Amino acid sequence: MPLVTTTDMFKKAYEGGYAIGAFNVNNMEIIQGIVNAAKQLQAPLILQVSAGARRYANQTYLVKLVEAALIDSELPIALHLDHGDSFELCKDCIDNGFTSVMIDASHLSFEENIALTRKVVDYAHNHNPAVVVEAELGRLEGIEDDIKVSAEEASYTDPAQVEEFVTRTKCDSLAIAIGTSHGAYKFKPGQKAELRFDILEEVARRLPGFPIVLHGASSVLPQYVDTINKYGGSMPDATGIPESMLRKAASLAVCKINIDTDLRMAMTATIREYMAEQPSHFDPRQYLGPARQAIQDLVTHKIVNVLGCAGKA
Ligand code: G3H
Ligand code: 13P
Ligand code: ZN
């Protein structure tokens, strides 16, 4: 099966009250861990590549690894650009086999966001084959690549703007800010984890049937925080989004849930533990194998307990 867009996946997810996992990929072991889990559970999948991942791994290698995953798994897989920050970057990905791109112009004014998003949509939709576009309205706190968005700069999505934004841009899905954030420190110590479900519900009321995306949706699982801290790491006060909230979001209009930090932590915790317990081992396969298995276990957990997309391929 060739790469697919997210159109059909999102339609079924919206109607079925579940979400598709969008996992960030940077190397072969990460891709294999994710795909092994999805294959076993027959779950549809979005593999996403950030600008940083392109710089790290070289886009061509990542595209070819994803093509290998298609052959190996026969699953519906969408290849998505995460946080594209320019028309040129989106165009390059569209021209090189991606089936979905995000244009993240959420830091621009409303009018500038609309103009840039529409430019990408026009190019993507007229491409042969057509590519789908995710846009963002509202701004998440946290660190993406080289950009750090402080709590003061972050802003919730204004539901009053969404109909005009979607109508004028013709985007295919919309990322909104309801209190999630990127990275491993989502809530301050002592701060209660809270998401603005009232905003999500109002957006869904104004955009019936339209797929909503949740970025910054890692849960920062205690088992990985504890292992990292036990084996020489230091992640005090790491916090994530409670899984019950993600399940609720998935049952509503959220069709795509973005996860990167949890993958990083699963991999790092496993490698730290391995290195500490086997200090004389030096074959990378000895620690990358367990790291790949940890990613597979994590993604299995997400598909079954958070996303609800097992058996939906
Ligand atoms: O939201 C951003 C993702 O976690 C990707 O991170 O830009 O460091 O690859 P990255
Ligand atoms: P996390 O940092 O919560 O994993 O979010 C990832 C993300 O939104 C990628 O776009
Ligand atoms: Zn993101």
GROMACS .gro file of C-alpha atoms and ligand atoms in nm:
model
  334
    1MET     CA    1   0.000   0.000   0.000
    2PRO     CA    2   0.137   0.348  -0.086
    3LEU     CA    3   0.151   0.632   0.167
    4VAL     CA    4  -0.194   0.773   0.238
    5THR     CA    5  -0.319   1.119   0.333
    6THR     CA    6  -0.498   1.167   0.664
    7THR     CA    7  -0.839   1.238   0.506
    8ASP     CA    8  -0.989   0.892   0.542
    9MET     CA    9  -0.814   0.824   0.876
   10PHE     CA   10  -0.957   1.143   1.028
   11LYS     CA   11  -1.309   1.085   0.896
   12LYS     CA   12  -1.320   0.740   1.056
   13ALA     CA   13  -1.152   0.864   1.376
   14TYR     CA   14  -1.400   1.151   1.413
   15GLU     CA   15  -1.698   0.923   1.362
   16GLY     CA   16  -1.550   0.647   1.581
   17GLY     CA   17  -1.451   0.870   1.874
   18TYR     CA   18  -1.083   0.781   1.865
   19ALA     CA   19  -0.758   0.949   1.754
   20ILE     CA   20  -0.459   0.862   1.538
   21GLY     CA   21  -0.114   0.882   1.696
   22ALA     CA   22   0.131   1.115   1.521
   23PHE     CA   23   0.477   1.012   1.632
   24ASN     CA   24   0.796   1.207   1.563
   25VAL     CA   25   1.067   1.005   1.389
   26ASN     CA   26   1.440   1.070   1.377
   27ASN     CA   27   1.607   0.736   1.305
   28MET     CA   28   1.554   0.373   1.213
   29GLU     CA   29   1.503   0.234   1.562
   30ILE     CA   30   1.234   0.490   1.642
   31ILE     CA   31   1.049   0.414   1.317
   32GLN     CA   32   1.075   0.038   1.371
   33GLY     CA   33   0.955   0.055   1.733
   34ILE     CA   34   0.650   0.261   1.636
   35VAL     CA   35   0.566   0.054   1.328
   36ASN     CA   36   0.609  -0.280   1.507
   37ALA     CA   37   0.352  -0.172   1.766
   38ALA     CA   38   0.105  -0.042   1.505
   39LYS     CA   39   0.148  -0.355   1.292
   40GLN     CA   40   0.077  -0.586   1.582
   41LEU     CA   41  -0.235  -0.389   1.673
   42GLN     CA   42  -0.342  -0.305   1.315
   43ALA     CA   43  -0.352   0.066   1.394
   44PRO     CA   44  -0.336   0.346   1.134
   45LEU     CA   45  -0.032   0.565   1.179
   46ILE     CA   46   0.106   0.912   1.118
   47LEU     CA   47   0.485   0.935   1.112
   48GLN     CA   48   0.598   1.295   1.138
   49VAL     CA   49   0.926   1.463   1.057
   50SER     CA   50   1.026   1.800   1.203
   51ALA     CA   51   1.267   2.048   1.048
   52GLY     CA   52   1.514   1.936   1.317
   53ALA     CA   53   1.468   1.572   1.217
   54ARG     CA   54   1.538   1.664   0.853
   55ARG     CA   55   1.858   1.837   0.957
   56TYR     CA   56   1.962   1.548   1.182
   57ALA     CA   57   1.885   1.250   0.961
   58ASN     CA   58   1.861   1.390   0.607
   59GLN     CA   59   1.506   1.382   0.472
   60THR     CA   60   1.588   1.126   0.202
   61TYR     CA   61   1.692   0.866   0.461
   62LEU     CA   62   1.375   0.922   0.662
   63VAL     CA   63   1.148   0.900   0.355
   64LYS     CA   64   1.316   0.574   0.250
   65LEU     CA   65   1.285   0.428   0.601
   66VAL     CA   66   0.914   0.515   0.601
   67GLU     CA   67   0.879   0.349   0.259
   68ALA     CA   68   1.041   0.039   0.411
   69ALA     CA   69   0.790   0.056   0.696
   70LEU     CA   70   0.506   0.053   0.440
   71ILE     CA   71   0.642  -0.261   0.275
   72ASP     CA   72   0.700  -0.429   0.609
   73SER     CA   73   0.368  -0.341   0.772
   74GLU     CA   74   0.114  -0.293   0.489
   75LEU     CA   75  -0.054  -0.040   0.719
   76PRO     CA   76  -0.214   0.291   0.616
   77ILE     CA   77   0.067   0.535   0.701
   78ALA     CA   78   0.074   0.911   0.642
   79LEU     CA   79   0.409   1.089   0.621
   80HIS     CA   80   0.370   1.436   0.773
   81LEU     CA   81   0.586   1.745   0.807
   82ASP     CA   82   0.567   1.864   1.169
   83HIS     CA   83   0.578   2.242   1.234
   84GLY     CA   84   0.669   2.359   0.884
   85ASP     CA   85   0.761   2.723   0.926
   86SER     CA   86   0.775   2.841   0.564
   87PHE     CA   87   0.614   2.788   0.224
   88GLU     CA   88   0.950   2.668   0.086
   89LEU     CA   89   0.989   2.396   0.350
   90CYS     CA   90   0.631   2.275   0.295
   91LYS     CA   91   0.679   2.279  -0.082
   92ASP     CA   92   0.999   2.078  -0.057
   93CYS     CA   93   0.825   1.809   0.149
   94ILE     CA   94   0.521   1.803  -0.084
   95ASP     CA   95   0.753   1.766  -0.384
   96ASN     CA   96   0.941   1.482  -0.213
   97GLY     CA   97   0.665   1.241  -0.124
   98PHE     CA   98   0.510   1.367   0.200
   99THR     CA   99   0.132   1.315   0.203
  100SER     CA  100   0.061   1.576   0.471
  101VAL     CA  101   0.227   1.898   0.588
  102MET     CA  102   0.177   2.135   0.876
  103ILE     CA  103   0.225   2.503   0.815
  104ASP     CA  104   0.272   2.655   1.157
  105ALA     CA  105   0.218   3.027   1.117
  106SER     CA  106   0.062   3.058   1.461
  107HIS     CA  107   0.323   3.314   1.567
  108LEU     CA  108   0.207   3.554   1.293
  109SER     CA  109  -0.095   3.785   1.302
  110PHE     CA  110  -0.436   3.636   1.216
  111GLU     CA  111  -0.427   3.782   0.863
  112GLU     CA  112  -0.065   3.675   0.801
  113ASN     CA  113  -0.140   3.325   0.933
  114ILE     CA  114  -0.434   3.301   0.691
  115ALA     CA  115  -0.229   3.427   0.394
  116LEU     CA  116   0.065   3.188   0.447
  117THR     CA  117  -0.158   2.891   0.528
  118ARG     CA  118  -0.370   2.953   0.216
  119LYS     CA  119  -0.057   2.972   0.000
  120VAL     CA  120   0.055   2.629   0.126
  121VAL     CA  121  -0.297   2.484   0.089
  122ASP     CA  122  -0.322   2.604  -0.273
  123TYR     CA  123   0.010   2.439  -0.358
  124ALA     CA  124  -0.064   2.117  -0.165
  125HIS     CA  125  -0.417   2.066  -0.297
  126ASN     CA  126  -0.313   2.130  -0.659
  127HIS     CA  127  -0.018   1.893  -0.635
  128ASN     CA  128  -0.054   1.556  -0.802
  129PRO     CA  129  -0.119   1.357  -0.588
  130ALA     CA  130  -0.293   1.608  -0.359
  131VAL     CA  131  -0.141   1.664  -0.016
  132VAL     CA  132  -0.333   1.767   0.296
  133VAL     CA  133  -0.248   2.061   0.521
  134GLU     CA  134  -0.265   2.106   0.898
  135ALA     CA  135  -0.270   2.466   1.025
  136GLU     CA  136  -0.245   2.612   1.374
  137LEU     CA  137  -0.444   2.883   1.547
  138GLY     CA  138  -0.344   2.982   1.900
  139ARG     CA  139   0.002   2.928   2.042
  140LEU     CA  140   0.146   2.650   2.258
  141GLU     CA  141   0.402   2.706   2.529
  142GLY     CA  142   0.729   2.511   2.516
  143ILE     CA  143   1.030   2.434   2.304
  144GLU     CA  144   1.021   2.325   1.940
  145ASP     CA  145   1.350   2.312   1.762
  146ASP     CA  146   1.514   2.651   1.806
  147ILE     CA  147   1.195   2.832   1.904
  148LYS     CA  148   1.100   2.874   2.268
  149VAL     CA  149   0.753   3.004   2.344
  150SER     CA  150   0.721   3.140   2.698
  151ALA     CA  151   0.406   3.114   2.909
  152GLU     CA  152   0.345   3.485   2.849
  153GLU     CA  153   0.367   3.448   2.470
  154ALA     CA  154   0.143   3.140   2.460
  155SER     CA  155  -0.227   3.195   2.394
  156TYR     CA  156  -0.537   2.980   2.384
  157THR     CA  157  -0.719   2.944   2.054
  158ASP     CA  158  -1.008   3.189   2.023
  159PRO     CA  159  -1.308   2.982   1.907
  160ALA     CA  160  -1.464   3.294   1.754
  161GLN     CA  161  -1.189   3.290   1.488
  162VAL     CA  162  -1.199   2.928   1.376
  163GLU     CA  163  -1.479   2.935   1.116
  164GLU     CA  164  -1.328   3.230   0.932
  165PHE     CA  165  -0.981   3.076   0.953
  166VAL     CA  166  -1.086   2.738   0.813
  167THR     CA  167  -1.312   2.886   0.545
  168ARG     CA  168  -1.050   3.129   0.418
  169THR     CA  169  -0.747   2.897   0.437
  170LYS     CA  170  -0.924   2.575   0.324
  171CYS     CA  171  -0.692   2.382   0.559
  172ASP     CA  172  -0.774   2.014   0.618
  173SER     CA  173  -0.718   2.000   0.995
  174LEU     CA  174  -0.654   2.251   1.271
  175ALA     CA  175  -0.418   2.241   1.569
  176ILE     CA  176  -0.556   2.435   1.863
  177ALA     CA  177  -0.409   2.554   2.193
  178ILE     CA  178  -0.611   2.439   2.496
  179GLY     CA  179  -0.333   2.411   2.755
  180THR     CA  180  -0.104   2.140   2.621
  181SER     CA  181   0.260   2.237   2.559
  182HIS     CA  182   0.574   2.094   2.404
  183GLY     CA  183   0.845   1.919   2.606
  184ALA     CA  184   0.875   1.748   2.945
  185TYR     CA  185   0.767   2.034   3.175
  186LYS     CA  186   0.406   2.102   3.092
  187PHE     CA  187   0.278   2.220   3.430
  188LYS     CA  188   0.464   2.403   3.703
  189PRO     CA  189   0.533   2.222   4.033
  190GLY     CA  190   0.213   2.225   4.235
  191GLN     CA  191   0.008   2.342   3.937
  192LYS     CA  192  -0.300   2.132   3.860
  193ALA     CA  193  -0.299   1.973   3.513
  194GLU     CA  194  -0.586   2.134   3.329
  195LEU     CA  195  -0.702   2.153   2.968
  196ARG     CA  196  -0.963   2.395   2.835
  197PHE     CA  197  -1.221   2.144   2.717
  198ASP     CA  198  -1.468   2.430   2.694
  199ILE     CA  199  -1.258   2.572   2.406
  200LEU     CA  200  -1.236   2.233   2.233
  201GLU     CA  201  -1.613   2.186   2.263
  202GLU     CA  202  -1.687   2.534   2.130
  203VAL     CA  203  -1.446   2.482   1.837
  204ALA     CA  204  -1.617   2.149   1.759
  205ARG     CA  205  -1.959   2.314   1.775
  206ARG     CA  206  -1.849   2.578   1.525
  207LEU     CA  207  -1.669   2.328   1.295
  208PRO     CA  208  -1.889   2.017   1.292
  209GLY     CA  209  -1.701   1.709   1.170
  210PHE     CA  210  -1.374   1.898   1.124
  211PRO     CA  211  -1.059   1.720   1.253
  212ILE     CA  212  -0.877   1.891   1.540
  213VAL     CA  213  -0.512   1.827   1.630
  214LEU     CA  214  -0.352   1.826   1.973
  215HIS     CA  215   0.018   1.908   1.990
  216GLY     CA  216   0.226   1.879   2.306
  217ALA     CA  217   0.033   1.571   2.410
  218SER     CA  218   0.297   1.354   2.579
  219SER     CA  219   0.209   1.226   2.924
  220VAL     CA  220   0.568   1.219   3.060
  221LEU     CA  221   0.523   0.879   3.219
  222PRO     CA  222   0.657   0.846   3.575
  223GLN     CA  223   0.831   0.516   3.500
  224TYR     CA  224   1.066   0.690   3.254
  225VAL     CA  225   1.119   0.996   3.473
  226ASP     CA  226   1.211   0.766   3.763
  227THR     CA  227   1.451   0.556   3.553
  228ILE     CA  228   1.622   0.863   3.407
  229ASN     CA  229   1.660   1.011   3.756
  230LYS     CA  230   1.780   0.679   3.900
  231TYR     CA  231   2.055   0.639   3.640
  232GLY     CA  232   2.226   0.973   3.659
  233GLY     CA  233   1.978   1.192   3.478
  234SER     CA  234   1.811   1.494   3.624
  235MET     CA  235   1.454   1.571   3.529
  236PRO     CA  236   1.308   1.733   3.838
  237ASP     CA  237   0.949   1.847   3.809
  238ALA     CA  238   0.884   1.676   3.474
  239THR     CA  239   0.508   1.665   3.407
  240GLY     CA  240   0.279   1.575   3.118
  241ILE     CA  241  -0.084   1.558   3.014
  242PRO     CA  242  -0.285   1.300   3.213
  243GLU     CA  243  -0.393   1.012   2.992
  244SER     CA  244  -0.757   1.044   3.100
  245MET     CA  245  -0.763   1.393   2.944
  246LEU     CA  246  -0.614   1.268   2.618
  247ARG     CA  247  -0.873   0.990   2.603
  248LYS     CA  248  -1.148   1.247   2.653
  249ALA     CA  249  -1.002   1.467   2.378
  250ALA     CA  250  -0.984   1.165   2.144
  251SER     CA  251  -1.350   1.088   2.208
  252LEU     CA  252  -1.437   1.446   2.105
  253ALA     CA  253  -1.317   1.627   1.790
  254VAL     CA  254  -0.944   1.553   1.834
  255CYS     CA  255  -0.838   1.314   1.556
  256LYS     CA  256  -0.457   1.352   1.576
  257ILE     CA  257  -0.250   1.339   1.895
  258ASN     CA  258   0.118   1.439   1.865
  259ILE     CA  259   0.374   1.249   2.070
  260ASP     CA  260   0.748   1.307   2.075
  261THR     CA  261   0.868   1.370   2.430
  262ASP     CA  262   0.739   1.031   2.554
  263LEU     CA  263   0.936   0.856   2.277
  264ARG     CA  264   1.251   1.046   2.369
  265MET     CA  265   1.212   0.961   2.735
  266ALA     CA  266   1.142   0.591   2.675
  267MET     CA  267   1.452   0.567   2.460
  268THR     CA  268   1.676   0.768   2.693
  269ALA     CA  269   1.561   0.587   3.008
  270THR     CA  270   1.628   0.250   2.847
  271ILE     CA  271   1.973   0.346   2.722
  272ARG     CA  272   2.070   0.506   3.055
  273GLU     CA  273   1.967   0.193   3.242
  274TYR     CA  274   2.147  -0.034   2.997
  275MET     CA  275   2.469   0.166   3.010
  276ALA     CA  276   2.469   0.170   3.389
  277GLU     CA  277   2.407  -0.204   3.417
  278GLN     CA  278   2.636  -0.314   3.132
  279PRO     CA  279   2.925  -0.067   3.150
  280SER     CA  280   3.157  -0.280   2.938
  281HIS     CA  281   2.921  -0.328   2.641
  282PHE     CA  282   3.000  -0.117   2.338
  283ASP     CA  283   2.804  -0.265   2.047
  284PRO     CA  284   2.531  -0.008   1.968
  285ARG     CA  285   2.287  -0.288   1.884
  286GLN     CA  286   2.303  -0.399   2.246
  287TYR     CA  287   2.146  -0.077   2.373
  288LEU     CA  288   1.954   0.036   2.062
  289GLY     CA  289   1.767  -0.299   2.052
  290PRO     CA  290   1.616  -0.252   2.400
  291ALA     CA  291   1.552   0.116   2.320
  292ARG     CA  292   1.355   0.011   2.009
  293GLN     CA  293   1.160  -0.239   2.220
  294ALA     CA  294   1.084   0.034   2.477
  295ILE     CA  295   0.940   0.250   2.198
  296GLN     CA  296   0.731  -0.042   2.077
  297ASP     CA  297   0.598  -0.099   2.431
  298LEU     CA  298   0.523   0.273   2.471
  299VAL     CA  299   0.338   0.300   2.140
  300THR     CA  300   0.143  -0.020   2.218
  301HIS     CA  301   0.036   0.142   2.544
  302LYS     CA  302  -0.066   0.464   2.364
  303ILE     CA  303  -0.268   0.285   2.095
  304VAL     CA  304  -0.456   0.071   2.347
  305ASN     CA  305  -0.496   0.304   2.643
  306VAL     CA  306  -0.494   0.656   2.498
  307LEU     CA  307  -0.572   0.669   2.125
  308GLY     CA  308  -0.824   0.385   2.091
  309CYS     CA  309  -0.720   0.315   1.730
  310ALA     CA  310  -0.630  -0.057   1.760
  311GLY     CA  311  -0.789  -0.259   1.481
  312LYS     CA  312  -0.880   0.055   1.282
  313ALA     CA  313  -0.621   0.012   1.002
  314G3H     O1  314   0.700   1.982   1.849
  314G3H     C1  315   0.814   1.950   1.820
  314G3H     C2  316   0.861   1.811   1.819
  314G3H     O2  317   0.878   1.763   1.950
  314G3H     C3  318   0.983   1.798   1.736
  314G3H     O3  319   1.097   1.838   1.804
  314G3H     O4  320   1.189   2.001   1.644
  314G3H     O5  321   1.333   1.905   1.825
  314G3H     O6  322   1.260   1.763   1.631
  314G3H     P1  323   1.230   1.879   1.721
  31513P     P1  324   0.533   1.653   2.307
  31513P     O1  325   0.653   1.737   2.334
  31513P     O2  326   0.431   1.667   2.418
  31513P     O3  327   0.564   1.510   2.281
  31513P     O4  328   0.462   1.712   2.175
  31513P     C1  329   0.509   1.675   2.047
  31513P     C2  330   0.452   1.758   1.939
  31513P     O5  331   0.359   1.834   1.954
  31513P     C3  332   0.516   1.746   1.806
  31513P     O6  333   0.464   1.837   1.715
  316ZN      ZN  334   0.398   2.021   1.804
   0.00000   0.00000   0.00000
